[in-house]
XYZ file of C-alpha atoms in Angstrom:
784
model
C 80.735 93.277 62.773
C 77.692 95.122 61.495
C 76.479 98.050 63.539
C 72.854 98.121 64.753
C 70.702 100.380 62.634
C 69.631 103.491 64.496
C 66.196 104.984 63.855
C 65.890 108.131 61.815
C 66.701 111.007 64.206
C 64.083 113.474 65.308
C 64.784 117.135 64.593
C 67.266 118.653 67.023
C 68.432 115.316 68.473
C 72.053 114.278 68.573
C 72.875 111.712 65.872
C 75.960 109.539 66.026
C 77.375 106.451 64.393
C 80.225 104.886 62.421
C 81.181 106.163 58.946
C 84.185 105.585 56.702
C 86.241 108.736 56.086
C 88.771 109.178 53.279
C 92.201 109.875 54.797
C 94.820 109.541 52.032
C 95.827 107.365 49.091
C 97.872 105.061 51.311
C 95.309 104.251 53.977
C 92.172 104.988 51.966
C 88.893 104.963 53.896
C 89.223 104.565 57.660
C 86.435 103.837 60.134
C 85.634 106.849 62.364
C 83.000 107.704 64.972
C 80.906 110.723 63.904
C 78.708 112.842 66.190
C 76.166 115.381 64.906
C 75.055 117.845 67.597
C 74.037 121.517 67.689
C 74.754 122.061 64.018
C 78.303 120.697 64.293
C 79.604 117.453 62.795
C 82.605 116.098 64.724
C 84.525 112.861 64.380
C 86.768 110.725 66.593
C 88.850 107.614 66.104
C 86.944 105.712 68.789
C 84.001 106.307 71.089
C 86.408 106.517 74.025
C 87.983 109.677 72.533
C 84.743 111.650 72.898
C 85.748 112.771 76.363
C 89.139 114.241 75.500
C 90.231 114.286 71.814
C 88.226 115.564 68.847
C 89.854 114.925 65.437
C 87.858 117.508 63.482
C 84.650 119.562 63.406
C 82.704 121.218 60.583
C 79.912 123.804 60.948
C 76.874 122.774 58.927
C 75.419 126.309 58.801
C 77.787 127.168 55.937
C 78.455 123.647 54.630
C 77.450 122.042 51.323
C 76.154 118.472 51.288
C 76.493 116.524 48.030
C 75.619 112.915 47.231
C 78.071 111.046 44.999
C 76.595 107.553 44.688
C 74.534 105.030 46.608
C 76.821 105.023 49.697
C 79.189 108.013 49.288
C 78.591 111.685 50.084
C 80.702 114.813 50.577
C 80.489 117.634 53.148
C 82.454 120.826 52.488
C 82.475 124.299 54.052
C 83.904 126.109 51.039
C 87.478 124.922 50.772
C 89.172 124.678 54.172
C 87.437 121.479 55.204
C 86.062 118.683 53.032
C 84.962 115.287 54.320
C 84.596 112.424 51.819
C 82.403 109.939 53.658
C 81.000 106.496 52.942
C 78.165 104.709 54.733
C 77.803 100.980 55.121
C 74.618 100.894 53.047
C 72.337 103.119 50.987
C 69.738 103.196 53.772
C 72.358 104.294 56.299
C 73.605 106.997 53.911
C 70.042 108.339 53.511
C 69.628 108.512 57.288
C 72.774 110.573 57.588
C 71.734 112.869 54.684
C 68.338 113.495 56.315
C 69.918 114.236 59.708
C 72.504 116.549 58.131
C 69.909 118.506 56.149
C 67.764 119.016 59.249
C 70.790 120.103 61.291
C 71.921 122.464 58.529
C 68.513 124.164 58.297
C 68.328 124.549 62.067
C 71.894 125.881 62.346
C 71.194 128.429 59.614
C 68.090 129.688 61.447
C 69.920 129.911 64.757
C 72.726 131.894 63.143
C 70.225 134.326 61.621
C 68.433 134.721 64.959
C 71.699 135.386 66.794
C 72.472 138.209 64.367
C 69.123 139.865 65.178
C 69.156 139.209 68.934
C 71.168 142.286 69.852
C 68.194 144.640 69.808
C 66.091 142.325 71.941
C 68.763 141.967 74.614
C 69.277 145.731 74.970
C 65.645 146.837 74.816
C 64.553 148.982 77.786
C 62.166 147.393 80.257
C 60.506 147.900 83.581
C 63.424 146.768 85.722
C 65.898 143.928 85.820
C 63.514 141.389 87.338
C 60.759 142.145 84.864
C 63.218 142.010 81.954
C 64.508 138.609 83.062
C 60.974 137.262 83.361
C 60.014 138.582 79.926
C 63.183 137.184 78.404
C 62.418 133.786 79.925
C 58.932 133.728 78.407
C 60.233 134.997 75.082
C 62.927 132.301 75.161
C 60.217 129.686 75.651
C 58.265 131.064 72.742
C 61.372 131.086 70.568
C 61.975 127.452 71.462
C 58.420 126.567 70.480
C 58.846 128.486 67.259
C 62.081 126.664 66.568
C 60.359 123.319 67.004
C 57.601 124.372 64.622
C 60.247 125.437 62.128
C 61.829 122.011 62.476
C 58.501 120.442 61.643
C 58.159 122.814 58.716
C 61.558 121.739 57.446
C 60.454 118.138 57.756
C 57.329 119.000 55.793
C 59.407 120.615 53.042
C 61.602 117.538 52.829
C 58.551 115.282 52.740
C 57.041 117.421 49.993
C 60.306 117.361 48.058
C 60.752 113.606 48.272
C 56.990 113.038 47.846
C 56.923 115.033 44.615
C 59.854 113.041 43.305
C 58.056 109.851 44.277
C 54.880 110.940 42.495
C 56.830 111.845 39.367
C 58.437 108.440 39.371
C 55.066 106.798 39.830
C 53.548 108.885 36.998
C 56.345 107.777 34.730
C 55.600 104.191 35.674
C 51.933 104.703 34.780
C 52.945 105.658 31.231
C 54.717 102.374 30.812
C 52.594 99.593 29.471
C 52.148 97.189 32.318
C 49.563 94.715 33.389
C 46.280 95.909 34.850
C 47.118 94.673 38.331
C 50.454 96.511 38.378
C 48.872 99.783 37.244
C 46.260 99.488 39.954
C 48.927 99.043 42.647
C 50.844 102.057 41.350
C 47.676 104.140 41.539
C 47.161 103.075 45.134
C 50.709 104.013 46.063
C 50.254 107.422 44.440
C 47.073 108.065 46.375
C 48.726 107.080 49.664
C 51.693 109.380 49.004
C 49.277 112.245 48.311
C 47.357 111.565 51.516
C 50.600 111.437 53.509
C 51.669 114.833 52.212
C 48.244 116.339 52.969
C 48.395 114.950 56.504
C 51.848 116.385 57.149
C 50.659 119.804 55.938
C 47.699 119.608 58.310
C 50.039 118.774 61.173
C 52.212 121.808 60.436
C 49.154 124.069 60.322
C 47.954 122.706 63.664
C 51.358 123.407 65.243
C 51.302 126.980 63.939
C 47.843 127.457 65.445
C 49.184 126.194 68.742
C 52.064 128.676 68.660
C 49.667 131.553 67.919
C 47.474 130.483 70.840
C 50.490 130.323 73.166
C 51.525 133.836 72.174
C 47.999 135.113 72.860
C 48.071 133.720 76.400
C 51.668 134.692 77.180
C 50.618 137.811 79.155
C 48.446 135.732 81.460
C 51.370 133.353 82.048
C 53.673 136.276 82.833
C 51.306 137.655 85.467
C 50.915 134.263 87.144
C 54.675 133.719 87.145
C 55.331 137.151 88.592
C 52.812 136.584 91.402
C 54.463 133.275 92.336
C 57.934 134.843 92.402
C 56.814 137.735 94.570
C 55.265 135.312 97.026
C 58.489 133.282 97.139
C 60.533 136.418 97.831
C 58.207 137.365 100.709
C 58.537 133.881 102.210
C 62.344 133.994 101.933
C 62.462 137.368 103.685
C 60.189 136.123 106.466
C 62.304 132.986 106.942
C 65.507 135.046 107.115
C 64.014 137.307 109.779
C 62.928 134.293 111.828
C 66.417 132.775 111.570
C 68.017 136.025 112.773
C 65.613 136.256 115.692
C 66.292 132.625 116.620
C 70.038 133.210 116.473
C 69.743 136.346 118.597
C 67.672 134.534 121.231
C 70.188 131.667 121.390
C 73.105 134.023 121.889
C 71.231 135.974 124.545
C 70.339 132.728 126.292
C 73.969 131.512 126.290
C 75.143 134.898 127.532
C 72.766 134.644 130.452
C 73.855 131.124 131.409
C 77.567 131.985 131.726
C 76.952 134.717 134.334
C 78.168 134.098 137.904
C 75.806 132.124 140.088
C 74.951 135.202 142.157
C 73.702 136.991 139.048
C 72.089 134.069 137.222
C 68.373 133.791 136.690
C 66.811 131.202 139.019
C 64.244 130.277 136.405
C 67.009 129.395 133.980
C 69.116 127.581 136.596
C 66.194 125.327 137.422
C 66.252 123.834 133.940
C 69.385 121.740 134.476
C 72.838 121.711 132.887
C 72.046 124.222 130.149
C 75.635 125.453 129.547
C 76.600 122.151 127.963
C 73.725 122.403 125.494
C 74.734 125.943 124.753
C 78.191 124.744 123.713
C 76.720 122.108 121.466
C 74.448 124.553 119.661
C 77.367 126.915 119.221
C 79.356 124.197 117.473
C 76.435 123.269 115.294
C 76.011 126.891 114.320
C 79.532 127.014 112.871
C 79.206 123.793 110.892
C 78.586 124.118 107.178
C 77.306 121.265 105.087
C 78.141 120.916 101.419
C 77.066 118.468 98.757
C 79.651 115.892 97.800
C 81.905 117.140 95.010
C 81.350 115.419 91.700
C 84.105 115.925 89.163
C 83.697 115.080 85.696
C 89.202 105.127 82.941
C 91.473 100.174 80.705
C 87.578 100.309 80.263
C 85.323 102.190 77.924
C 82.473 103.756 79.835
C 79.523 105.522 78.284
C 76.529 107.186 79.968
C 73.632 104.857 80.554
C 70.217 105.358 78.993
C 68.310 108.171 80.766
C 65.512 105.745 81.615
C 67.701 104.351 84.397
C 67.757 107.763 86.064
C 63.973 108.118 85.895
C 63.161 104.897 87.683
C 61.501 105.150 91.051
C 63.369 104.266 94.216
C 61.030 101.343 94.882
C 61.991 99.719 91.598
C 65.747 100.242 91.766
C 66.726 100.759 95.364
C 70.400 100.120 94.703
C 70.503 102.865 92.082
C 68.600 105.431 94.109
C 70.880 104.937 97.090
C 74.020 104.856 94.906
C 76.355 103.621 97.606
C 74.579 105.762 100.183
C 76.169 108.830 98.638
C 73.091 110.626 97.374
C 72.976 111.885 100.911
C 76.727 111.923 101.135
C 76.848 114.848 103.494
C 74.881 112.910 106.088
C 77.243 109.969 105.885
C 80.291 112.191 106.246
C 78.747 113.993 109.190
C 78.052 110.707 110.894
C 81.691 109.759 110.497
C 82.838 113.064 111.923
C 80.945 112.258 115.124
C 83.769 109.903 115.989
C 85.695 112.852 117.389
C 82.605 114.423 118.969
C 80.460 111.786 120.722
C 76.737 112.323 120.586
C 76.416 112.633 124.335
C 77.399 116.112 125.567
C 78.087 114.689 129.012
C 80.641 112.205 127.666
C 82.462 114.974 125.811
C 82.619 117.002 128.999
C 83.926 114.130 131.115
C 86.509 112.786 128.615
C 87.976 115.673 126.612
C 89.560 114.790 123.305
C 93.319 115.090 123.379
C 94.788 117.860 121.243
C 97.423 116.366 118.973
C 100.481 118.191 117.719
C 100.447 119.743 114.263
C 104.178 120.394 113.734
C 107.555 118.737 114.186
C 111.019 120.331 113.900
C 111.928 121.198 110.324
C 114.193 118.799 108.477
C 117.841 119.995 108.610
C 119.462 120.793 105.286
C 122.264 118.231 105.452
C 124.085 117.414 102.228
C 124.814 113.735 101.689
C 127.274 112.199 99.262
C 125.813 108.840 98.306
C 129.026 107.765 96.600
C 130.993 108.205 99.815
C 128.778 105.517 101.338
C 128.465 103.186 98.383
C 132.180 103.065 97.468
C 132.978 101.385 100.797
C 130.302 98.746 100.219
C 131.406 97.365 96.835
C 131.119 93.581 96.863
C 128.751 93.459 99.829
C 125.130 92.413 99.734
C 122.731 95.321 99.466
C 120.835 94.153 102.525
C 124.043 94.307 104.599
C 124.905 97.940 103.897
C 124.579 100.115 107.043
C 122.699 103.250 106.041
C 122.892 106.491 108.049
C 119.769 108.253 109.276
C 120.250 110.860 106.520
C 118.216 108.564 104.266
C 115.482 108.071 106.846
C 112.399 109.845 108.038
C 111.729 109.994 111.812
C 109.146 107.192 111.774
C 109.510 103.436 112.006
C 108.082 100.895 109.594
C 105.491 100.019 112.236
C 104.261 103.598 112.255
C 104.174 103.670 108.450
C 102.089 100.494 108.564
C 99.659 102.191 110.964
C 99.253 104.993 108.427
C 97.111 102.604 106.395
C 94.329 103.756 108.737
C 94.608 107.366 107.532
C 91.217 107.086 105.840
C 89.487 104.760 108.288
C 86.186 106.545 107.506
C 85.895 104.418 104.356
C 85.653 101.279 106.494
C 83.208 103.018 108.841
C 80.949 103.777 105.910
C 81.425 100.288 104.501
C 80.264 98.809 107.801
C 76.916 100.566 107.327
C 76.279 99.197 103.815
C 73.476 96.709 103.364
C 74.832 95.445 100.032
C 78.097 93.505 99.922
C 78.829 94.946 96.449
C 78.539 98.508 97.757
C 80.698 97.531 100.712
C 83.288 96.165 98.285
C 83.555 99.613 96.673
C 84.485 101.216 99.989
C 86.991 98.455 100.805
C 88.595 98.881 97.361
C 88.800 102.650 97.853
C 90.417 102.015 101.261
C 93.105 99.803 99.680
C 93.957 102.584 97.225
C 93.913 105.333 99.861
C 96.751 103.705 101.807
C 99.180 104.664 98.993
C 98.296 108.364 98.958
C 100.789 109.133 101.739
C 103.728 107.776 99.703
C 103.667 110.129 96.721
C 106.215 112.573 98.222
C 107.632 110.366 101.004
C 111.026 109.418 99.567
C 112.598 109.045 103.022
C 113.091 105.507 104.294
C 111.411 104.565 107.596
C 113.471 103.052 110.411
C 113.495 99.273 110.291
C 111.984 98.089 113.602
C 114.036 96.124 116.078
C 112.818 92.622 116.851
C 110.077 92.904 119.476
C 109.466 96.600 118.806
C 105.800 97.624 119.011
C 103.645 100.608 118.163
C 100.149 101.331 119.415
C 97.749 103.798 117.823
C 94.895 104.512 120.224
C 92.262 106.704 118.576
C 89.149 105.388 120.325
C 88.108 108.823 121.615
C 88.683 110.667 118.343
C 87.873 108.039 115.712
C 86.572 104.926 117.433
C 89.484 102.571 116.607
C 92.820 101.438 117.972
C 95.610 99.344 116.508
C 98.764 97.514 117.526
C 101.853 96.632 115.448
C 104.740 94.373 116.444
C 107.933 93.332 114.669
C 107.465 89.567 114.872
C 110.448 88.388 112.830
C 113.877 89.573 111.808
C 114.712 86.840 109.224
C 112.800 87.618 107.111
C 111.803 90.998 108.592
C 108.032 90.950 109.133
C 105.553 93.078 111.057
C 102.086 92.088 112.293
C 99.276 94.612 112.587
C 95.863 94.352 114.266
C 93.226 97.121 114.345
C 89.689 97.016 115.717
C 86.976 99.652 115.529
C 83.878 100.338 117.576
C 82.083 100.900 114.258
C 82.087 97.159 113.519
C 85.237 96.239 111.555
C 88.570 94.557 112.188
C 91.729 94.909 110.099
C 94.759 92.645 110.393
C 97.815 92.089 108.279
C 101.330 90.699 108.302
C 103.717 92.375 105.891
C 107.273 91.443 104.941
C 109.241 93.510 102.447
C 111.323 92.102 99.630
C 113.593 94.578 97.827
C 115.501 94.408 94.560
C 118.093 96.985 93.601
C 118.206 97.488 89.821
C 120.808 100.240 89.644
C 118.606 103.161 88.644
C 115.651 102.169 90.798
C 114.708 100.093 93.821
C 111.649 97.812 93.785
C 109.939 97.047 97.093
C 107.523 94.101 97.003
C 105.310 93.598 100.081
C 104.567 89.956 100.909
C 101.592 88.782 102.932
C 97.838 89.344 102.965
C 95.592 91.980 104.467
C 92.295 90.945 106.070
C 89.244 93.086 106.791
C 86.245 91.587 108.610
C 82.907 93.316 109.178
C 81.064 92.094 112.263
C 77.479 92.821 111.176
C 77.575 91.028 107.825
C 80.491 88.659 108.591
C 82.008 89.638 105.234
C 85.704 88.726 105.140
C 87.881 90.567 102.588
C 91.494 89.839 101.708
C 93.979 91.472 99.353
C 97.722 92.012 98.821
C 99.768 95.139 98.229
C 101.308 96.226 94.923
C 104.973 96.909 94.128
C 106.494 100.228 95.139
C 109.323 101.533 92.944
C 111.764 104.278 93.981
C 113.351 105.846 90.899
C 116.607 107.811 90.479
C 118.439 106.100 93.333
C 121.915 107.220 92.217
C 121.372 110.337 90.098
C 118.436 112.730 89.908
C 115.490 113.545 92.093
C 113.867 110.617 93.846
C 110.266 109.845 92.909
C 107.924 106.982 93.768
C 105.527 104.947 91.642
C 103.038 102.189 92.472
C 102.291 99.463 89.914
C 100.648 96.070 89.769
C 97.261 94.491 90.300
C 95.158 93.840 93.395
C 92.318 91.348 93.767
C 90.050 92.202 96.683
C 88.025 89.066 97.466
C 84.962 88.674 99.681
C 85.310 85.088 100.895
C 81.720 84.878 102.151
C 79.894 85.977 98.983
C 82.483 85.414 96.241
C 82.400 89.074 95.182
C 85.648 90.363 93.715
C 87.199 93.697 92.791
C 90.127 93.676 90.358
C 92.205 96.857 90.698
C 94.969 97.800 88.267
C 97.681 100.335 89.158
C 99.066 101.556 85.852
C 102.863 102.136 85.934
C 104.059 105.541 84.879
C 105.091 105.830 81.233
C 106.454 108.892 79.504
C 104.732 107.872 76.267
C 101.317 107.213 77.799
C 98.515 109.704 77.343
C 96.676 108.446 80.431
C 96.561 110.316 83.704
C 99.602 109.649 85.884
C 99.132 107.271 88.846
C 95.918 105.957 87.324
C 93.911 103.219 89.046
C 90.971 101.374 87.495
C 88.824 98.548 88.787
C 85.671 96.504 88.295
C 83.496 95.072 91.050
C 81.938 91.736 90.051
C 79.748 89.203 91.821
C 80.487 85.481 92.147
C 79.122 84.897 88.620
C 81.483 87.453 87.084
C 78.791 90.048 86.370
C 80.079 93.629 86.668
C 78.162 95.929 89.025
C 80.498 98.886 89.609
C 83.402 100.517 87.806
C 86.088 102.290 89.865
C 88.445 104.903 88.505
C 90.807 107.544 89.820
C 94.398 107.954 90.966
C 96.143 106.546 94.012
C 97.407 109.973 95.081
C 94.227 112.017 94.756
C 90.771 110.397 94.637
C 88.650 107.391 93.662
C 85.230 107.444 92.049
C 82.583 104.790 91.545
C 79.979 104.345 88.797
C 77.158 101.849 88.840
C 77.056 99.596 85.747
C 73.723 99.417 83.964
C 74.763 97.408 80.908
C 77.980 95.923 79.555
C 78.962 94.663 76.125
C 82.034 93.702 74.154
C 83.245 96.724 72.217
C 84.284 96.764 68.587
C 87.623 98.481 69.210
C 90.573 96.297 70.100
C 92.975 97.146 72.879
C 96.741 97.199 72.619
C 96.859 93.500 73.395
C 94.565 92.647 70.513
C 91.585 91.764 72.679
C 88.202 93.441 72.647
C 87.546 95.954 75.377
C 84.382 95.827 77.415
C 82.058 98.788 77.109
C 80.179 99.648 80.306
C 77.096 101.843 80.379
C 77.252 103.559 83.765
C 75.444 106.100 85.870
C 77.115 109.342 86.881
C 80.290 108.800 88.911
C 80.180 109.291 92.681
C 83.249 110.224 94.695
C 84.244 107.597 97.249
C 87.492 109.075 98.551
C 89.594 112.187 98.149
C 93.012 112.816 99.643
C 93.182 115.295 102.490
C 95.562 118.192 101.708
C 98.921 118.129 103.473
C 99.372 120.537 106.393
C 101.044 123.867 105.843
C 104.826 123.582 105.654
C 104.748 119.826 104.977
C 107.673 120.116 102.540
C 109.890 121.010 105.516
C 108.458 118.204 107.676
C 109.240 115.180 105.465
C 105.869 115.638 103.684
C 104.073 114.141 106.676
C 100.285 114.112 106.705
C 98.265 115.359 109.663
C 98.127 111.822 111.072
C 101.837 111.139 110.468
C 102.794 114.258 112.431
C 101.154 112.759 115.530
C 102.524 109.222 115.300
C 105.838 109.888 117.051
C 104.380 112.306 119.572
C 105.477 111.299 123.118
C 102.675 109.605 125.000
C 102.471 108.309 128.565
C 101.482 104.743 129.331
C 102.714 103.054 126.149
C 104.814 99.897 126.289
C 108.583 100.184 126.827
C 109.010 98.627 123.373
C 106.933 101.314 121.638
C 108.557 103.106 118.693
C 107.991 106.456 120.396
C 110.639 105.439 122.957
C 113.286 104.639 120.327
C 116.165 107.058 121.067
C 117.811 107.259 117.621
C 114.472 108.029 115.996
C 113.685 110.698 118.597
C 117.096 112.339 118.129
C 116.626 112.447 114.367
C 113.207 114.093 114.732
C 114.852 116.771 116.887
C 117.427 117.431 114.154
C 120.374 115.941 116.070
C 121.458 113.601 113.279
C 125.057 112.928 114.426
C 123.841 111.781 117.823
C 121.101 109.765 116.106
C 123.667 107.900 113.980
C 125.737 107.051 117.060
C 122.624 105.839 118.929
C 121.584 103.806 115.917
C 124.918 101.968 115.882
C 124.525 101.213 119.599
C 121.061 99.709 119.065
C 122.317 97.596 116.153
C 125.172 96.181 118.236
C 122.783 95.504 121.123
C 120.414 93.637 118.797
C 123.281 91.551 117.396
C 124.356 90.604 120.928
C 120.844 89.571 121.932
C 120.472 87.550 118.763
C 123.721 85.644 119.285
C 122.699 84.897 122.874
C 119.338 83.594 121.703
C 121.038 81.344 119.137
C 123.391 79.919 121.779
C 120.471 79.117 124.046
C 118.606 77.479 121.185
C 121.586 75.306 120.290
C 122.184 74.404 123.937
C 118.569 73.338 124.391
C 118.585 71.290 121.167
C 116.121 73.539 119.401
C 115.670 72.832 115.674
C 116.061 76.508 114.918
C 118.475 77.193 112.132
C 121.876 78.447 113.228
C 122.854 81.657 111.575
C 126.577 82.270 111.467
C 127.571 85.859 111.135
C 130.872 87.632 111.892
C 130.629 90.075 114.748
C 131.970 92.887 112.629
C 129.420 92.418 109.864
C 126.802 95.120 109.619
C 123.369 94.060 110.797
C 120.629 94.179 108.187
C 118.512 96.537 110.273
C 118.194 99.352 107.851
C 117.485 97.681 104.505
C 115.170 94.709 104.442
C 116.542 91.414 103.235
C 114.975 89.863 100.179
C 112.770 86.922 101.183
C 110.922 85.116 98.444
C 107.253 84.260 98.695
C 108.205 80.639 99.392
C 110.617 81.603 102.164
C 108.048 83.898 103.692
C 105.300 81.252 103.783
C 107.552 78.390 104.916
C 108.396 79.975 108.231
C 110.648 82.375 110.063
C 114.270 81.665 110.840
C 114.329 83.591 114.124
C 113.921 81.539 117.278
C 111.732 84.241 118.745
C 108.238 84.193 120.206
C 106.358 87.504 119.800
C 104.792 89.122 122.830
C 101.310 89.945 121.507
C 100.919 87.850 118.344
C 101.059 84.114 117.709
C 101.772 82.253 114.468
C 98.760 80.369 113.067
C 97.492 79.045 109.751
C 94.885 81.443 108.437
C 91.597 79.556 107.907
C 90.648 81.699 104.895
C 93.868 81.767 102.866
C 95.713 78.752 104.251
C 98.840 80.869 104.752
C 100.833 80.919 108.005
C 100.458 84.315 109.622
C 100.680 86.072 112.962
C 97.331 86.828 114.627
C 96.793 89.028 117.674
C 96.510 86.865 120.790
C 95.237 89.651 123.065
C 96.434 91.061 126.343
C 98.124 94.283 125.263
C 95.381 96.744 126.151
C 94.714 94.948 129.431
C 98.419 95.245 130.311
C 98.287 98.939 129.467
C 95.320 99.526 131.771
C 97.149 97.774 134.600
C 100.500 99.397 133.754
C 102.103 95.935 133.850
C 104.939 95.766 131.323
C 107.212 93.389 133.259
C 107.221 90.785 130.485
C 108.334 93.236 127.781
C 111.935 92.803 126.577
C 114.541 95.538 126.909
C 115.308 96.403 123.306
C 116.223 100.094 123.589
């Protein structure tokens, strides 16, 4: 494929393009990407390598440039480096030679100036401020001079090539040709002469301009100094006013907290001032920072600068850039979830202080072989596992941890564009895996009918409910609703496969997110979680697979790819990439990051099929994007997390005892509570009791179903066989969708066919929060 011909570069501009470089006698000439910038010629294998791997660089200030033939030329710096290069055509070779000669002349001048700049930088002056101002003006003049020198170099090159052209034309005049041909040659000679005269006049005019600028430099210095002095005076005045305002506020608050007998009647007559004083005190301690912007299977290149210069009226989507140009405002609005805008409401309903620590994990040694040797020949899902492998949370609580970064959905609810909203939803799907990077402990498998509520309406504006709705296959339903205008629901069943060295956990079921304002309905599925080094070595977790987030109302789609870890890969570990497309397949945003740290988003300006093939032999798509904006960043773990099962700040509060929850809530589970307290032997005994109780209830339910003629499937199981409570059985996707084997009706969810996906799922039927307000839990089963 032929490359588009770039125009001849202007002096000082970066010049880049494809050239063929001689490598060795076996491979011969190989196609490489060359970049000429700041007097340095660098090359890369592909354009994508420009961000991380440079294959070689040569300084043109001391380099020799030689032309071999119509397409070949050589660049050498005296012996250590020599590049034998070949262009695709003679015209392309001449463009490169011109650009290299200009860059060499400029690099030589800059090197000479740097050798003489020592005296200028150490010259005495009238103070540091005056010296910096003079150096700034002198730097401007040097830049102007450098540009004029560039033009002079161009003039010299024009004169050189023009003289050669005139000589060639003179030689042609001596040849006996027809009268018409001689006349045309004379015309060309005259035009070449006029062109050279014009270029000389342009250089002289530029030199006159530089002389004029130097003559007026003193006047510019005085004007600049006056402006800076005025700015300093204004800054000092503003600082004094701020201090006086702060002093008055503190004095005012000090007066309002005096006893009523000593308070000022004039102040008391103004109403409930102390509350406002508290609010201003909090605002005074808040600091606002700009959003951090750190410097991806796609190739992304910066878009043309013209996209950045467009006005907001022309490109409103670009100027807003996901609402993150004013990212601090958006984040502050989200933080108001824990501090309602009304001071009176904060005074009446104080926010509950949650715990920030749990007892440290005991250092119990565990011999895995002592457990596994007694289970040879048994199914993996039937092996009773002690609590030593667990963490003191249930699977329902782990499912509620998906709401760790609920702010992403809050911000998505405010988006006017469904494509921008898709970016936040995609970032939310990735954020739910950030808590798993160090969490190698296995959560408790919930008992059938077990529930878990997460009420964060006061702090964060949302609340959620989980219930274990099936035991064969084990499945949990989750429903969350926010006052900020979104609803999240999901039903997840886990399928596991033990491969000897690692364990693969494959979640089945779909996740739904609905935004009330726009009625956008998103669905997606989870990727595979792999736990490595099950038998020998240190456990570590990886996420791999692909996710398609679909907006069923608009047809928008985001395809996310979780790259599996590979020792031989040069990519960043735990890498996630994605592209947001509309219903027509046009890309609008590119997502990149890692599932354990952060996700960024870049708006796509243009896209094209690249010339470099990927590992699968297909062409990669090259996206021209704007500067990346950070959508999500993981919150650091609390201090001492390594001794507390690597729990996040939210996870530390999930098992905190709370009054008023249902009797089936995971917080009331005794074996889990004993394990959290470090009493593991008692926890194992309590766990065995709960397993036996669940088996008894299940057998009783099966007898009743058979007696009543229910079509429920009879499950025969010896009484002495270990219940599959602690390792999920392995349902297939077909088994999961076809129905549950348990003859059990959940308390708060009912099984329906989802209208969007057509899959059978459990949807919240309502009634839980009303029962909690009334304290009526009579219908709840006794499972603990």
